[in-house]
Amino acid sequence: MPDSMPGWRRLAFVIFLLAYFIFFTYDGLNVHFAVDDIGNMAHYYRGGPLALALSQFTLWHGDYRPMGGLFYLPILNFAGLNPVPYQVALLLILLANVFLVYRFTRLLGGGELAAGLAALVACYHAGLHNLYYNAAFVYDALCCFFYLAALVYYLRIRQAGRLPAARQTVLFLLLYLCALNSKEMAVTLPLMILIYEWIYHRPASAAADRKSTRLNSSHL
């Protein structure tokens, strides 16, 4: 199976994925606010914009998922309590996540077909219906976005045969901070990086030692 496909076929598949996503999620634009949405907006609105900005960098204060405030408050300021813009923004984040799943699969070594199938799975899953019909689940969508963005950024650097430079490390850490500010499950990202390094970039000496051990065992 070739690792790439003709441009027209790739474009056709992108159109298919977009149509597939819209078909299963467009009716989310008709939903109303959940109780949690109002509570979330009130929480971030009471603190004010300055407190919200500072909370993005003060993890030790234990502020409640401050990245969510950067989702709710800008929309609240221009759209008020009209639920449609919130749902549109949520669906756009989820659509961006589909692309990041595709890129992540490609960077792991998957071909076009494997990456396309992974993106198809990420487009819609009935068991995750709250993600599409409840803006209060934006924390999960935001965490997934920044988590995958950090992984994709890191993998691009490593696939080029380099270690992150100082500026690249800062950008990676900022993406990680955004993921942590979205939802606590982002704490697993360093572990995922370690697993990736162990699988894809183990030291050559360690690999040689293992090969030597296998050869010696085969002669016993």
Short mmCIF file of C-alpha atoms in Angstrom, two decimals:
data_model
loop_
_atom_site.label_atom_id
_atom_site.label_comp_id
_atom_site.label_asym_id
_atom_site.label_seq_id
_atom_site.Cartn_x
_atom_site.Cartn_y
_atom_site.Cartn_z
CA MET A 1 0.00 0.00 0.00
CA PRO A 2 1.58 3.33 -1.02
CA ASP A 3 2.21 5.94 1.65
CA SER A 4 0.64 8.69 -0.45
CA MET A 5 -2.28 9.07 -2.82
CA PRO A 6 -2.93 11.35 -5.79
CA GLY A 7 -3.94 14.89 -4.93
CA TRP A 8 -7.45 14.56 -6.37
CA ARG A 9 -8.10 11.43 -4.32
CA ARG A 10 -6.86 13.13 -1.15
CA LEU A 11 -9.11 16.12 -1.85
CA ALA A 12 -12.09 13.82 -2.43
CA PHE A 13 -11.44 12.08 0.88
CA VAL A 14 -11.18 15.42 2.70
CA ILE A 15 -14.54 16.44 1.23
CA PHE A 16 -16.00 13.10 2.29
CA LEU A 17 -14.70 13.50 5.86
CA LEU A 18 -16.09 17.02 6.06
CA ALA A 19 -19.49 15.89 4.76
CA TYR A 20 -19.47 12.92 7.15
CA PHE A 21 -18.68 15.20 10.10
CA ILE A 22 -21.36 17.75 9.17
CA PHE A 23 -23.99 15.06 8.57
CA PHE A 24 -23.65 13.67 12.08
CA THR A 25 -23.06 16.90 13.99
CA TYR A 26 -24.97 19.75 12.31
CA ASP A 27 -28.08 19.20 14.45
CA GLY A 28 -25.95 20.10 17.46
CA LEU A 29 -26.56 23.71 16.40
CA ASN A 30 -30.17 23.32 17.56
CA VAL A 31 -29.44 22.43 21.19
CA HIS A 32 -29.94 24.76 24.13
CA PHE A 33 -27.60 25.49 27.01
CA ALA A 34 -27.09 22.94 29.74
CA VAL A 35 -27.12 24.06 33.37
CA ASP A 36 -23.33 23.61 33.46
CA ASP A 37 -22.88 26.14 30.65
CA ILE A 38 -24.53 28.92 32.64
CA GLY A 39 -22.55 28.01 35.73
CA ASN A 40 -19.31 27.99 33.77
CA MET A 41 -19.97 31.38 32.22
CA ALA A 42 -20.90 32.88 35.58
CA HIS A 43 -17.73 31.48 37.16
CA TYR A 44 -15.39 33.00 34.58
CA TYR A 45 -17.37 36.25 34.28
CA ARG A 46 -17.18 36.96 38.03
CA GLY A 47 -13.39 36.77 38.03
CA GLY A 48 -12.95 39.26 35.19
CA PRO A 49 -10.60 39.20 32.18
CA LEU A 50 -7.43 40.06 34.10
CA ALA A 51 -7.90 37.24 36.60
CA LEU A 52 -8.66 34.88 33.73
CA ALA A 53 -5.47 35.87 31.89
CA LEU A 54 -3.33 35.44 35.01
CA SER A 55 -4.93 32.09 35.83
CA GLN A 56 -3.51 30.64 32.60
CA PHE A 57 -0.02 30.79 34.17
CA THR A 58 -0.69 30.19 37.87
CA LEU A 59 -1.38 26.48 38.07
CA TRP A 60 -0.59 26.42 41.78
CA HIS A 61 -3.70 28.50 42.52
CA GLY A 62 -5.94 25.64 41.48
CA ASP A 63 -8.23 27.71 39.26
CA TYR A 64 -10.93 25.66 37.58
CA ARG A 65 -9.88 24.83 34.01
CA PRO A 66 -9.04 28.41 33.03
CA MET A 67 -8.75 27.64 29.31
CA GLY A 68 -12.50 27.17 29.33
CA GLY A 69 -12.86 30.85 30.17
CA LEU A 70 -11.07 31.74 26.93
CA PHE A 71 -13.76 29.76 25.15
CA TYR A 72 -16.82 31.10 26.97
CA LEU A 73 -16.11 34.77 27.64
CA PRO A 74 -15.20 36.03 24.13
CA ILE A 75 -18.37 34.43 22.73
CA LEU A 76 -20.43 35.74 25.64
CA ASN A 77 -19.21 39.27 24.94
CA PHE A 78 -20.39 39.35 21.33
CA ALA A 79 -23.21 36.76 21.23
CA GLY A 80 -24.67 36.91 24.72
CA LEU A 81 -26.75 33.86 25.59
CA ASN A 82 -27.37 32.70 22.04
CA PRO A 83 -26.23 29.04 22.15
CA VAL A 84 -25.49 28.70 18.42
CA PRO A 85 -22.06 30.44 18.38
CA TYR A 86 -20.90 28.29 21.29
CA GLN A 87 -21.89 25.16 19.42
CA VAL A 88 -20.24 26.39 16.22
CA ALA A 89 -17.00 27.04 18.07
CA LEU A 90 -17.17 23.63 19.75
CA LEU A 91 -17.69 21.85 16.42
CA LEU A 92 -14.79 23.74 14.84
CA ILE A 93 -12.51 22.60 17.66
CA LEU A 94 -13.67 19.01 17.16
CA LEU A 95 -13.05 19.31 13.42
CA ALA A 96 -9.53 20.60 14.09
CA ASN A 97 -9.00 17.54 16.28
CA VAL A 98 -9.86 15.31 13.33
CA PHE A 99 -7.04 16.90 11.35
CA LEU A 100 -4.62 16.53 14.27
CA VAL A 101 -5.49 12.83 14.56
CA TYR A 102 -4.63 12.46 10.88
CA ARG A 103 -1.30 14.29 11.30
CA PHE A 104 -0.44 12.34 14.43
CA THR A 105 -1.06 9.02 12.67
CA ARG A 106 1.11 10.06 9.74
CA LEU A 107 3.96 11.12 12.02
CA LEU A 108 3.81 7.76 13.76
CA GLY A 109 4.53 6.14 10.41
CA GLY A 110 1.02 5.31 9.26
CA GLY A 111 0.20 5.55 5.57
CA GLU A 112 -2.49 7.72 3.99
CA LEU A 113 -5.10 4.99 4.33
CA ALA A 114 -4.39 4.33 8.02
CA ALA A 115 -4.35 8.06 8.80
CA GLY A 116 -7.56 8.60 6.86
CA LEU A 117 -9.32 5.79 8.73
CA ALA A 118 -8.11 7.20 12.05
CA ALA A 119 -9.52 10.60 11.05
CA LEU A 120 -12.80 8.95 10.05
CA VAL A 121 -13.11 7.34 13.48
CA ALA A 122 -12.36 10.71 15.10
CA CYS A 123 -15.08 12.45 13.06
CA TYR A 124 -17.99 11.02 15.01
CA HIS A 125 -18.67 8.38 17.65
CA ALA A 126 -22.18 7.88 18.99
CA GLY A 127 -20.81 6.89 22.39
CA LEU A 128 -19.30 10.38 22.70
CA HIS A 129 -22.47 12.24 21.78
CA ASN A 130 -22.08 14.75 24.63
CA LEU A 131 -19.05 16.19 22.85
CA TYR A 132 -21.24 17.27 19.94
CA TYR A 133 -24.40 18.34 21.73
CA ASN A 134 -23.21 19.92 24.96
CA ALA A 135 -20.84 22.89 24.98
CA ALA A 136 -20.02 22.15 28.63
CA PHE A 137 -17.83 19.33 27.30
CA VAL A 138 -15.60 21.86 25.57
CA TYR A 139 -12.96 21.12 28.21
CA ASP A 140 -12.47 17.66 26.70
CA ALA A 141 -12.36 19.06 23.17
CA LEU A 142 -9.85 21.77 24.12
CA CYS A 143 -7.66 19.33 26.04
CA CYS A 144 -7.63 16.97 23.07
CA PHE A 145 -6.74 19.84 20.72
CA PHE A 146 -3.76 21.12 22.71
CA TYR A 147 -2.65 17.60 23.69
CA LEU A 148 -2.53 16.46 20.07
CA ALA A 149 -1.05 19.77 18.92
CA ALA A 150 1.80 19.35 21.41
CA LEU A 151 2.38 15.75 20.31
CA VAL A 152 2.31 16.63 16.61
CA TYR A 153 4.71 19.53 17.17
CA TYR A 154 7.11 17.34 19.14
CA LEU A 155 6.95 14.46 16.67
CA ARG A 156 7.68 16.77 13.73
CA ILE A 157 10.87 17.87 15.43
CA ARG A 158 11.94 14.35 16.31
CA GLN A 159 11.07 12.96 12.87
CA ALA A 160 13.49 15.53 11.43
CA GLY A 161 16.23 13.92 13.53
CA ARG A 162 16.54 16.79 15.99
CA LEU A 163 15.93 17.43 19.65
CA PRO A 164 13.79 20.46 20.49
CA ALA A 165 15.79 23.69 20.71
CA ALA A 166 15.15 26.17 23.52
CA ARG A 167 12.48 28.11 21.59
CA GLN A 168 10.80 24.90 20.46
CA THR A 169 10.80 23.57 24.01
CA VAL A 170 9.10 26.74 25.23
CA LEU A 171 6.40 26.43 22.56
CA PHE A 172 5.86 22.76 23.40
CA LEU A 173 5.53 23.60 27.09
CA LEU A 174 3.03 26.36 26.28
CA LEU A 175 0.90 23.87 24.36
CA TYR A 176 1.16 21.49 27.29
CA LEU A 177 0.15 24.27 29.68
CA CYS A 178 -2.90 25.01 27.53
CA ALA A 179 -3.85 21.33 27.63
CA LEU A 180 -3.48 21.26 31.43
CA ASN A 181 -5.58 24.43 31.70
CA SER A 182 -8.28 22.69 29.65
CA LYS A 183 -8.59 19.48 31.65
CA GLU A 184 -6.54 17.58 34.19
CA MET A 185 -6.15 14.46 32.06
CA ALA A 186 -3.42 16.29 30.11
CA VAL A 187 -1.06 15.37 32.95
CA THR A 188 -0.38 12.13 31.02
CA LEU A 189 1.39 13.93 28.16
CA PRO A 190 4.96 13.54 29.51
CA LEU A 191 4.34 9.82 29.87
CA MET A 192 3.20 9.63 26.26
CA ILE A 193 6.38 11.42 25.17
CA LEU A 194 8.50 8.92 27.12
CA ILE A 195 6.65 5.99 25.55
CA TYR A 196 7.14 7.49 22.09
CA GLU A 197 10.85 7.98 22.72
CA TRP A 198 11.19 4.42 23.99
CA ILE A 199 9.48 2.92 20.95
CA TYR A 200 10.82 5.13 18.16
CA HIS A 201 14.12 6.59 19.40
CA ARG A 202 15.81 4.10 21.65
CA PRO A 203 19.60 4.53 21.86
CA ALA A 204 21.47 2.51 19.23
CA SER A 205 23.70 0.97 21.87
CA ALA A 206 20.74 -0.42 23.75
CA ALA A 207 19.29 -1.81 20.55
CA ALA A 208 22.67 -3.41 19.71
CA ASP A 209 22.86 -4.98 23.16
CA ARG A 210 19.43 -6.50 22.74
CA LYS A 211 20.33 -7.84 19.30
CA SER A 212 23.52 -9.36 20.70
CA THR A 213 21.58 -10.97 23.52
CA ARG A 214 19.11 -12.50 21.07
CA LEU A 215 21.94 -13.86 18.92
CA ASN A 216 23.71 -15.38 21.91
CA SER A 217 20.50 -16.98 23.08
CA SER A 218 19.92 -18.52 19.67
CA HIS A 219 23.30 -20.29 19.85
CA LEU A 220 22.64 -21.86 23.23
#
